[in-house]
PDB file of C-alpha atoms in Angstrom:
ATOM      1  CA  UNK F  24      20.621   6.061  -5.223  1.00 44.00           C
ATOM      2  CA  UNK F  25      18.392   9.091  -4.705  1.00 41.00           C
ATOM      3  CA  UNK F  26      16.103  10.874  -7.124  1.00 44.00           C
ATOM      4  CA  UNK F  27      14.352  14.078  -5.971  1.00 57.00           C
ATOM      5  CA  UNK F  28      14.743  12.904  -2.352  1.00 82.00           C
ATOM      6  CA  UNK F  29      13.301   9.397  -2.882  1.00 92.00           C
ATOM      7  CA  UNK F  30      15.775   6.600  -2.228  1.00 96.00           C
ATOM      8  CA  UNK F  31      15.644   3.553  -4.471  1.00 97.00           C
ATOM      9  CA  UNK F  32      17.672   0.487  -5.300  1.00 97.00           C
ATOM     10  CA  UNK F  33      17.856  -0.563  -8.923  1.00 96.00           C
ATOM     11  CA  UNK F  34      18.028  -4.170 -10.099  1.00 96.00           C
ATOM     12  CA  UNK F  35      18.591  -5.058 -13.741  1.00 94.00           C
ATOM     13  CA  UNK F  36      19.080  -2.865 -16.793  1.00 88.00           C
ATOM     14  CA  UNK F  37      16.488  -2.535 -19.520  1.00 88.00           C
ATOM     15  CA  UNK F  38      14.435  -0.002 -21.453  1.00 86.00           C
ATOM     16  CA  UNK F  39      11.433  -1.305 -19.527  1.00 89.00           C
ATOM     17  CA  UNK F  40      11.111  -0.171 -15.927  1.00 95.00           C
ATOM     18  CA  UNK F  41       9.017  -1.584 -13.096  1.00 98.00           C
ATOM     19  CA  UNK F  42       8.503   0.578 -10.008  1.00 98.00           C
ATOM     20  CA  UNK F  43       8.055  -1.221  -6.666  1.00 98.00           C
ATOM     21  CA  UNK F  44       6.319   0.401  -3.666  1.00 98.00           C
ATOM     22  CA  UNK F  45       6.541  -1.434  -0.342  1.00 98.00           C
ATOM     23  CA  UNK F  46       4.049  -1.736   2.503  1.00 98.00           C
ATOM     24  CA  UNK F  47       3.734  -0.012   5.858  1.00 97.00           C
ATOM     25  CA  UNK F  48       6.582  -0.375   8.334  1.00 95.00           C
ATOM     26  CA  UNK F  49       9.068  -1.906   5.879  1.00 96.00           C
ATOM     27  CA  UNK F  50      11.388  -0.614   3.154  1.00 98.00           C
ATOM     28  CA  UNK F  51      12.466  -1.383  -0.404  1.00 98.00           C
ATOM     29  CA  UNK F  52      14.146  -4.538   0.932  1.00 98.00           C
ATOM     30  CA  UNK F  53      10.785  -6.266   1.413  1.00 98.00           C
ATOM     31  CA  UNK F  54      10.545  -6.625  -2.376  1.00 98.00           C
ATOM     32  CA  UNK F  55      14.164  -7.719  -2.926  1.00 96.00           C
ATOM     33  CA  UNK F  56      13.534 -11.421  -3.399  1.00 97.00           C
ATOM     34  CA  UNK F  57      10.667 -10.951  -5.812  1.00 98.00           C
ATOM     35  CA  UNK F  58      12.277  -8.166  -7.816  1.00 98.00           C
ATOM     36  CA  UNK F  59      15.389 -10.302  -8.337  1.00 97.00           C
ATOM     37  CA  UNK F  60      13.206 -12.586 -10.465  1.00 98.00           C
ATOM     38  CA  UNK F  61      12.575  -9.725 -12.911  1.00 97.00           C
ATOM     39  CA  UNK F  62      16.194  -8.575 -13.394  1.00 95.00           C
ATOM     40  CA  UNK F  63      16.445 -10.085 -16.874  1.00 94.00           C
ATOM     41  CA  UNK F  64      13.174  -8.537 -18.005  1.00 91.00           C
ATOM     42  CA  UNK F  65      13.272  -4.977 -16.698  1.00 95.00           C
ATOM     43  CA  UNK F  66      15.025  -2.289 -14.730  1.00 96.00           C
ATOM     44  CA  UNK F  67      13.475  -2.598 -11.302  1.00 98.00           C
ATOM     45  CA  UNK F  68      13.370   0.423  -9.031  1.00 97.00           C
ATOM     46  CA  UNK F  69      12.654  -0.528  -5.427  1.00 98.00           C
ATOM     47  CA  UNK F  70      11.745   2.628  -3.522  1.00 98.00           C
ATOM     48  CA  UNK F  71      11.728   3.597   0.118  1.00 98.00           C
ATOM     49  CA  UNK F  72       8.443   5.412   0.677  1.00 98.00           C
ATOM     50  CA  UNK F  73       8.656   8.735   2.547  1.00 97.00           C
ATOM     51  CA  UNK F  74       9.199   8.187   6.246  1.00 96.00           C
ATOM     52  CA  UNK F  75      10.655   4.712   5.739  1.00 96.00           C
ATOM     53  CA  UNK F  76      14.181   3.535   5.047  1.00 96.00           C
ATOM     54  CA  UNK F  77      16.269   6.327   3.555  1.00 96.00           C
ATOM     55  CA  UNK F  78      13.532   8.585   2.186  1.00 97.00           C
ATOM     56  CA  UNK F  79      12.603  11.635   4.301  1.00 95.00           C
ATOM     57  CA  UNK F  80       9.024  11.900   5.543  1.00 95.00           C
ATOM     58  CA  UNK F  81       6.480  14.182   3.891  1.00 94.00           C
ATOM     59  CA  UNK F  82       4.344  16.548   5.950  1.00 89.00           C
ATOM     60  CA  UNK F  83       3.017  15.214   9.265  1.00 87.00           C
ATOM     61  CA  UNK F  84      -0.534  14.819   7.984  1.00 89.00           C
ATOM     62  CA  UNK F  85       0.288  13.426   4.508  1.00 96.00           C
ATOM     63  CA  UNK F  86      -2.020  10.708   3.208  1.00 96.00           C
ATOM     64  CA  UNK F  87      -1.888   8.352   0.264  1.00 97.00           C
ATOM     65  CA  UNK F  88      -2.940  11.130  -2.114  1.00 97.00           C
ATOM     66  CA  UNK F  89       0.040  13.246  -1.031  1.00 97.00           C
ATOM     67  CA  UNK F  90       2.306  10.207  -1.394  1.00 98.00           C
ATOM     68  CA  UNK F  91       1.074   9.680  -4.941  1.00 98.00           C
ATOM     69  CA  UNK F  92       1.566  13.352  -5.792  1.00 97.00           C
ATOM     70  CA  UNK F  93       5.131  13.158  -4.527  1.00 97.00           C
ATOM     71  CA  UNK F  94       5.822   9.899  -6.327  1.00 97.00           C
ATOM     72  CA  UNK F  95       4.568  10.998  -9.755  1.00 97.00           C
ATOM     73  CA  UNK F  96       7.444  13.498  -9.733  1.00 95.00           C
ATOM     74  CA  UNK F  97       9.878  10.554  -9.655  1.00 95.00           C
ATOM     75  CA  UNK F  98       8.588   9.233 -12.985  1.00 95.00           C
ATOM     76  CA  UNK F  99       9.670  10.146 -16.510  1.00 93.00           C
ATOM     77  CA  UNK F 100       6.707  12.155 -17.878  1.00 93.00           C
ATOM     78  CA  UNK F 101       7.375  10.948 -21.420  1.00 92.00           C
ATOM     79  CA  UNK F 102       6.667   7.299 -20.539  1.00 93.00           C
ATOM     80  CA  UNK F 103       3.828   5.159 -19.254  1.00 95.00           C
ATOM     81  CA  UNK F 104       4.799   3.210 -16.165  1.00 97.00           C
ATOM     82  CA  UNK F 105       4.162  -0.104 -14.405  1.00 98.00           C
ATOM     83  CA  UNK F 106       3.689   0.069 -10.628  1.00 98.00           C
ATOM     84  CA  UNK F 107       3.781  -2.868  -8.214  1.00 98.00           C
ATOM     85  CA  UNK F 108       2.578  -2.111  -4.698  1.00 98.00           C
ATOM     86  CA  UNK F 109       2.358  -4.227  -1.569  1.00 98.00           C
ATOM     87  CA  UNK F 110      -0.229  -3.300   1.085  1.00 98.00           C
ATOM     88  CA  UNK F 111       0.225   0.467   1.675  1.00 98.00           C
ATOM     89  CA  UNK F 112       2.124   0.714  -1.610  1.00 98.00           C
ATOM     90  CA  UNK F 113      -1.016  -0.607  -3.282  1.00 98.00           C
ATOM     91  CA  UNK F 114      -2.963   2.350  -1.883  1.00 98.00           C
ATOM     92  CA  UNK F 115      -0.507   4.729  -3.534  1.00 98.00           C
ATOM     93  CA  UNK F 116      -0.735   2.803  -6.814  1.00 98.00           C
ATOM     94  CA  UNK F 117      -4.529   3.141  -6.836  1.00 98.00           C
ATOM     95  CA  UNK F 118      -4.262   6.894  -6.278  1.00 98.00           C
ATOM     96  CA  UNK F 119      -1.722   7.198  -9.107  1.00 98.00           C
ATOM     97  CA  UNK F 120      -3.741   5.177 -11.611  1.00 98.00           C
ATOM     98  CA  UNK F 121      -6.943   7.067 -10.784  1.00 98.00           C
ATOM     99  CA  UNK F 122      -5.495  10.552 -11.257  1.00 98.00           C
ATOM    100  CA  UNK F 123      -2.869   9.921 -13.945  1.00 98.00           C
ATOM    101  CA  UNK F 124      -4.368   7.458 -16.455  1.00 97.00           C
ATOM    102  CA  UNK F 125      -1.994   8.628 -19.199  1.00 96.00           C
ATOM    103  CA  UNK F 126       1.075   8.098 -17.029  1.00 97.00           C
ATOM    104  CA  UNK F 127       0.319   4.637 -15.625  1.00 98.00           C
ATOM    105  CA  UNK F 128       0.409   1.658 -17.968  1.00 98.00           C
ATOM    106  CA  UNK F 129      -0.588  -0.997 -15.417  1.00 98.00           C
ATOM    107  CA  UNK F 130      -0.709  -1.558 -11.677  1.00 98.00           C
ATOM    108  CA  UNK F 131      -0.172  -4.754  -9.719  1.00 98.00           C
ATOM    109  CA  UNK F 132      -1.402  -4.982  -6.142  1.00 98.00           C
ATOM    110  CA  UNK F 133       0.112  -7.710  -3.974  1.00 98.00           C
ATOM    111  CA  UNK F 134      -2.020  -7.853  -0.820  1.00 98.00           C
ATOM    112  CA  UNK F 135      -3.130  -4.344  -1.670  1.00 98.00           C
ATOM    113  CA  UNK F 136      -4.928  -2.304   0.987  1.00 98.00           C
ATOM    114  CA  UNK F 137      -7.286   0.650   0.689  1.00 97.00           C
ATOM    115  CA  UNK F 138     -10.814  -0.696   1.121  1.00 97.00           C
ATOM    116  CA  UNK F 139     -12.800  -1.160   4.295  1.00 93.00           C
ATOM    117  CA  UNK F 140     -13.387  -4.723   5.512  1.00 80.00           C
ATOM    118  CA  UNK F 141     -16.710  -6.167   6.552  1.00 72.00           C
ATOM    119  CA  UNK F 142     -16.917  -6.042  10.329  1.00 61.00           C
ATOM    120  CA  UNK F 143     -19.236  -7.673  12.834  1.00 60.00           C
ATOM    121  CA  UNK F 144     -21.534  -5.617  15.050  1.00 60.00           C
ATOM    122  CA  UNK F 145     -19.421  -6.675  18.035  1.00 65.00           C
ATOM    123  CA  UNK F 146     -16.269  -5.338  16.377  1.00 56.00           C
ATOM    124  CA  UNK F 147     -17.957  -2.055  15.390  1.00 56.00           C
ATOM    125  CA  UNK F 148     -19.307  -1.561  18.904  1.00 68.00           C
ATOM    126  CA  UNK F 149     -15.907  -2.152  20.498  1.00 60.00           C
ATOM    127  CA  UNK F 150     -14.238   0.183  17.988  1.00 54.00           C
ATOM    128  CA  UNK F 151     -16.773   2.925  18.751  1.00 53.00           C
ATOM    129  CA  UNK F 152     -16.236   2.571  22.489  1.00 58.00           C
ATOM    130  CA  UNK F 153     -12.452   2.687  22.102  1.00 53.00           C
ATOM    131  CA  UNK F 154     -12.625   5.791  19.902  1.00 62.00           C
ATOM    132  CA  UNK F 155     -14.834   7.468  22.481  1.00 68.00           C
ATOM    133  CA  UNK F 156     -12.445   6.519  25.271  1.00 57.00           C
ATOM    134  CA  UNK F 157      -9.525   7.907  23.283  1.00 60.00           C
ATOM    135  CA  UNK F 158     -11.316  11.218  22.722  1.00 68.00           C
ATOM    136  CA  UNK F 159     -12.089  11.469  26.445  1.00 64.00           C
ATOM    137  CA  UNK F 160      -8.457  10.773  27.296  1.00 58.00           C
ATOM    138  CA  UNK F 161      -7.301  13.483  24.882  1.00 69.00           C
ATOM    139  CA  UNK F 162      -9.841  15.936  26.279  1.00 61.00           C
ATOM    140  CA  UNK F 163      -8.744  15.225  29.850  1.00 70.00           C
ATOM    141  CA  UNK F 164      -5.078  15.716  28.932  1.00 67.00           C
ATOM    142  CA  UNK F 165      -5.760  19.083  27.291  1.00 75.00           C
ATOM    143  CA  UNK F 166      -8.008  20.324  30.094  1.00 72.00           C
ATOM    144  CA  UNK F 167      -6.427  18.881  33.224  1.00 66.00           C
ATOM    145  CA  UNK F 168      -2.853  18.173  32.046  1.00 71.00           C
ATOM    146  CA  UNK F 169      -3.265  14.450  32.714  1.00 72.00           C
ATOM    147  CA  UNK F 170      -1.454  11.695  30.765  1.00 75.00           C
ATOM    148  CA  UNK F 171      -4.411   9.448  30.007  1.00 58.00           C
ATOM    149  CA  UNK F 172      -3.821   9.529  26.255  1.00 61.00           C
ATOM    150  CA  UNK F 173      -0.378   7.979  26.635  1.00 68.00           C
ATOM    151  CA  UNK F 174      -1.808   5.260  28.894  1.00 63.00           C
ATOM    152  CA  UNK F 175      -4.605   4.666  26.388  1.00 46.00           C
ATOM    153  CA  UNK F 176      -2.131   4.307  23.510  1.00 58.00           C
ATOM    154  CA  UNK F 177       0.070   1.912  25.470  1.00 65.00           C
ATOM    155  CA  UNK F 178      -2.891  -0.315  26.294  1.00 56.00           C
ATOM    156  CA  UNK F 179      -5.027  -0.189  23.158  1.00 52.00           C
ATOM    157  CA  UNK F 180      -2.796   1.113  20.360  1.00 54.00           C
ATOM    158  CA  UNK F 181      -1.673  -1.293  17.639  1.00 63.00           C
ATOM    159  CA  UNK F 182       1.997  -2.107  17.199  1.00 71.00           C
ATOM    160  CA  UNK F 183       2.061  -0.068  13.977  1.00 69.00           C
ATOM    161  CA  UNK F 184       0.499   2.906  15.743  1.00 68.00           C
ATOM    162  CA  UNK F 185       2.913   2.730  18.678  1.00 71.00           C
ATOM    163  CA  UNK F 186       5.884   2.573  16.294  1.00 72.00           C
ATOM    164  CA  UNK F 187       4.626   5.163  13.801  1.00 72.00           C
ATOM    165  CA  UNK F 188       6.269   8.188  15.418  1.00 83.00           C
ATOM    166  CA  UNK F 189       5.895  11.218  13.112  1.00 90.00           C
ATOM    167  CA  UNK F 190       3.816   9.064  10.753  1.00 95.00           C
ATOM    168  CA  UNK F 191       0.941   8.505  13.201  1.00 92.00           C
ATOM    169  CA  UNK F 192      -1.432  10.864  11.417  1.00 93.00           C
ATOM    170  CA  UNK F 193      -0.506   9.254   8.102  1.00 96.00           C
ATOM    171  CA  UNK F 194      -1.306   5.815   9.531  1.00 93.00           C
ATOM    172  CA  UNK F 195      -4.643   6.960  10.962  1.00 91.00           C
ATOM    173  CA  UNK F 196      -5.605   8.400   7.573  1.00 93.00           C
ATOM    174  CA  UNK F 197      -4.705   5.131   5.859  1.00 93.00           C
ATOM    175  CA  UNK F 198      -6.634   2.946   8.294  1.00 90.00           C
ATOM    176  CA  UNK F 199      -9.796   5.022   7.941  1.00 91.00           C
ATOM    177  CA  UNK F 200      -9.730   5.789   4.205  1.00 96.00           C
ATOM    178  CA  UNK F 201     -11.829   4.056   1.560  1.00 97.00           C
ATOM    179  CA  UNK F 202     -10.417   4.156  -1.960  1.00 98.00           C
ATOM    180  CA  UNK F 203     -13.584   2.856  -3.633  1.00 98.00           C
ATOM    181  CA  UNK F 204     -14.142   6.125  -5.586  1.00 98.00           C
ATOM    182  CA  UNK F 205     -10.539   6.109  -6.815  1.00 98.00           C
ATOM    183  CA  UNK F 206     -10.712   2.412  -7.732  1.00 98.00           C
ATOM    184  CA  UNK F 207     -13.724   3.097  -9.972  1.00 98.00           C
ATOM    185  CA  UNK F 208     -11.615   5.656 -11.849  1.00 98.00           C
ATOM    186  CA  UNK F 209      -8.753   3.232 -12.607  1.00 98.00           C
ATOM    187  CA  UNK F 210      -8.701   2.475 -16.320  1.00 97.00           C
ATOM    188  CA  UNK F 211      -5.393   0.680 -16.734  1.00 98.00           C
ATOM    189  CA  UNK F 212      -5.028  -3.130 -16.587  1.00 98.00           C
ATOM    190  CA  UNK F 213      -4.783  -4.202 -12.956  1.00 98.00           C
ATOM    191  CA  UNK F 214      -3.565  -7.447 -11.397  1.00 98.00           C
ATOM    192  CA  UNK F 215      -4.723  -8.258  -7.869  1.00 98.00           C
ATOM    193  CA  UNK F 216      -2.754 -10.961  -6.007  1.00 98.00           C
ATOM    194  CA  UNK F 217      -3.879 -11.965  -2.509  1.00 98.00           C
ATOM    195  CA  UNK F 218      -2.972 -14.727  -0.086  1.00 98.00           C
ATOM    196  CA  UNK F 219      -5.745 -16.978   1.164  1.00 98.00           C
ATOM    197  CA  UNK F 220      -4.414 -16.762   4.753  1.00 98.00           C
ATOM    198  CA  UNK F 221      -3.957 -12.989   4.807  1.00 98.00           C
ATOM    199  CA  UNK F 222      -5.722 -11.455   7.820  1.00 96.00           C
ATOM    200  CA  UNK F 223      -4.390  -7.907   7.274  1.00 95.00           C
ATOM    201  CA  UNK F 224      -5.680  -7.456   3.726  1.00 97.00           C
ATOM    202  CA  UNK F 225      -7.856 -10.558   3.255  1.00 97.00           C
ATOM    203  CA  UNK F 226      -9.077 -11.855  -0.099  1.00 98.00           C
ATOM    204  CA  UNK F 227     -12.394 -10.013   0.347  1.00 97.00           C
ATOM    205  CA  UNK F 228     -10.516  -6.762  -0.333  1.00 98.00           C
ATOM    206  CA  UNK F 229      -9.049  -8.104  -3.566  1.00 98.00           C
ATOM    207  CA  UNK F 230     -12.424  -9.367  -4.746  1.00 98.00           C
ATOM    208  CA  UNK F 231     -13.977  -5.983  -4.018  1.00 98.00           C
ATOM    209  CA  UNK F 232     -11.239  -4.253  -6.007  1.00 98.00           C
ATOM    210  CA  UNK F 233     -11.980  -6.672  -8.837  1.00 98.00           C
ATOM    211  CA  UNK F 234     -15.602  -5.525  -8.874  1.00 98.00           C
ATOM    212  CA  UNK F 235     -14.654  -1.844  -8.765  1.00 98.00           C
ATOM    213  CA  UNK F 236     -11.841  -1.720 -11.347  1.00 98.00           C
ATOM    214  CA  UNK F 237     -13.020  -2.305 -14.939  1.00 97.00           C
ATOM    215  CA  UNK F 238      -9.860  -4.048 -16.213  1.00 98.00           C
ATOM    216  CA  UNK F 239      -8.965  -6.022 -13.082  1.00 98.00           C
ATOM    217  CA  UNK F 240      -7.765  -9.616 -12.801  1.00 98.00           C
ATOM    218  CA  UNK F 241      -7.968 -11.287  -9.394  1.00 98.00           C
ATOM    219  CA  UNK F 242      -5.663 -14.145  -8.371  1.00 98.00           C
ATOM    220  CA  UNK F 243      -5.565 -15.879  -4.991  1.00 98.00           C
ATOM    221  CA  UNK F 244      -2.578 -17.871  -3.764  1.00 98.00           C
ATOM    222  CA  UNK F 245      -3.473 -20.653  -1.364  1.00 98.00           C
ATOM    223  CA  UNK F 246      -1.552 -20.908   1.898  1.00 98.00           C
ATOM    224  CA  UNK F 247       0.097 -17.466   1.961  1.00 98.00           C
ATOM    225  CA  UNK F 248      -0.375 -14.589   4.380  1.00 98.00           C
ATOM    226  CA  UNK F 249       0.251 -10.849   4.205  1.00 98.00           C
ATOM    227  CA  UNK F 250       4.031 -11.054   4.441  1.00 97.00           C
ATOM    228  CA  UNK F 251       5.223 -14.465   3.277  1.00 97.00           C
ATOM    229  CA  UNK F 252       3.509 -13.920  -0.073  1.00 98.00           C
ATOM    230  CA  UNK F 253       6.536 -11.703  -0.841  1.00 98.00           C
ATOM    231  CA  UNK F 254       9.146 -14.275   0.171  1.00 97.00           C
ATOM    232  CA  UNK F 255       7.888 -17.837   0.207  1.00 97.00           C
ATOM    233  CA  UNK F 256       5.358 -16.948  -2.475  1.00 98.00           C
ATOM    234  CA  UNK F 257       7.766 -15.002  -4.688  1.00 98.00           C
ATOM    235  CA  UNK F 258       7.886 -17.578  -7.501  1.00 98.00           C
ATOM    236  CA  UNK F 259       4.112 -17.910  -7.605  1.00 98.00           C
ATOM    237  CA  UNK F 260       3.754 -14.133  -7.759  1.00 98.00           C
ATOM    238  CA  UNK F 261       6.422 -13.982 -10.469  1.00 98.00           C
ATOM    239  CA  UNK F 262       4.485 -16.404 -12.674  1.00 98.00           C
ATOM    240  CA  UNK F 263       1.243 -14.465 -12.293  1.00 98.00           C
ATOM    241  CA  UNK F 264       2.870 -11.076 -12.864  1.00 98.00           C
ATOM    242  CA  UNK F 265       4.842 -12.170 -15.929  1.00 98.00           C
ATOM    243  CA  UNK F 266       1.760 -13.758 -17.498  1.00 98.00           C
ATOM    244  CA  UNK F 267      -0.191 -10.566 -16.821  1.00 98.00           C
ATOM    245  CA  UNK F 268       2.510  -8.342 -18.338  1.00 97.00           C
ATOM    246  CA  UNK F 269       2.769 -10.595 -21.392  1.00 96.00           C
ATOM    247  CA  UNK F 270      -0.970 -10.324 -21.927  1.00 97.00           C
ATOM    248  CA  UNK F 271      -0.708  -6.538 -21.775  1.00 94.00           C
ATOM    249  CA  UNK F 272       2.032  -6.479 -24.396  1.00 90.00           C
ATOM    250  CA  UNK F 273       0.053  -8.777 -26.678  1.00 88.00           C
ATOM    251  CA  UNK F 274      -3.226  -6.912 -26.299  1.00 73.00           C
TER     252      UNK F 274
END
């Protein structure tokens, strides 16, 4: 099904709707197993974010703010909505909750990204040197018509960056952004679920979100990483999310 150019799959039928936003490099299908567990409780809309699956990309330099501005148009303006976001989808959820407090009832971040990690001096030094090398390669290509930038990307670029295609600028914006200011503006109840073995969005990010967001609840699931928290950890996430939503209704 499409709605204003955003593709989504709907599971369940209810007056209550939960909106699911997937992570980078995947599609709505990454949430299929978990969303199935909520079919009896809500209508679940599993979206393909722009540039993934069946939803057309936004502008070449779109960031999470632009994604949130596009997504708010998918939502019924007469209702307050629940958003569940994994990784990159969590970034979009934070942007939505910060700017549209009257439109967002609650957000749930599963391995949510958007904050900078603590890095060692060694890591920072290497990152600085690589950025400098990349700039030199780009300068050489523009001035001398070389192909050093392509060689640089092939050697040092991450898998996500190499596969990003038209979304490369979007990915670079995401990797370098810090949503701390937006997180401080979130006023809706927020559930933060992180896997103890996650090396992409480690628990330190969830704990930092907990400190920044006034109405945040942090939960850590032992033994799960960035991806299997959605599949192998689906039942554990279900229990935490349903308890959280029940508390909201009873508040």
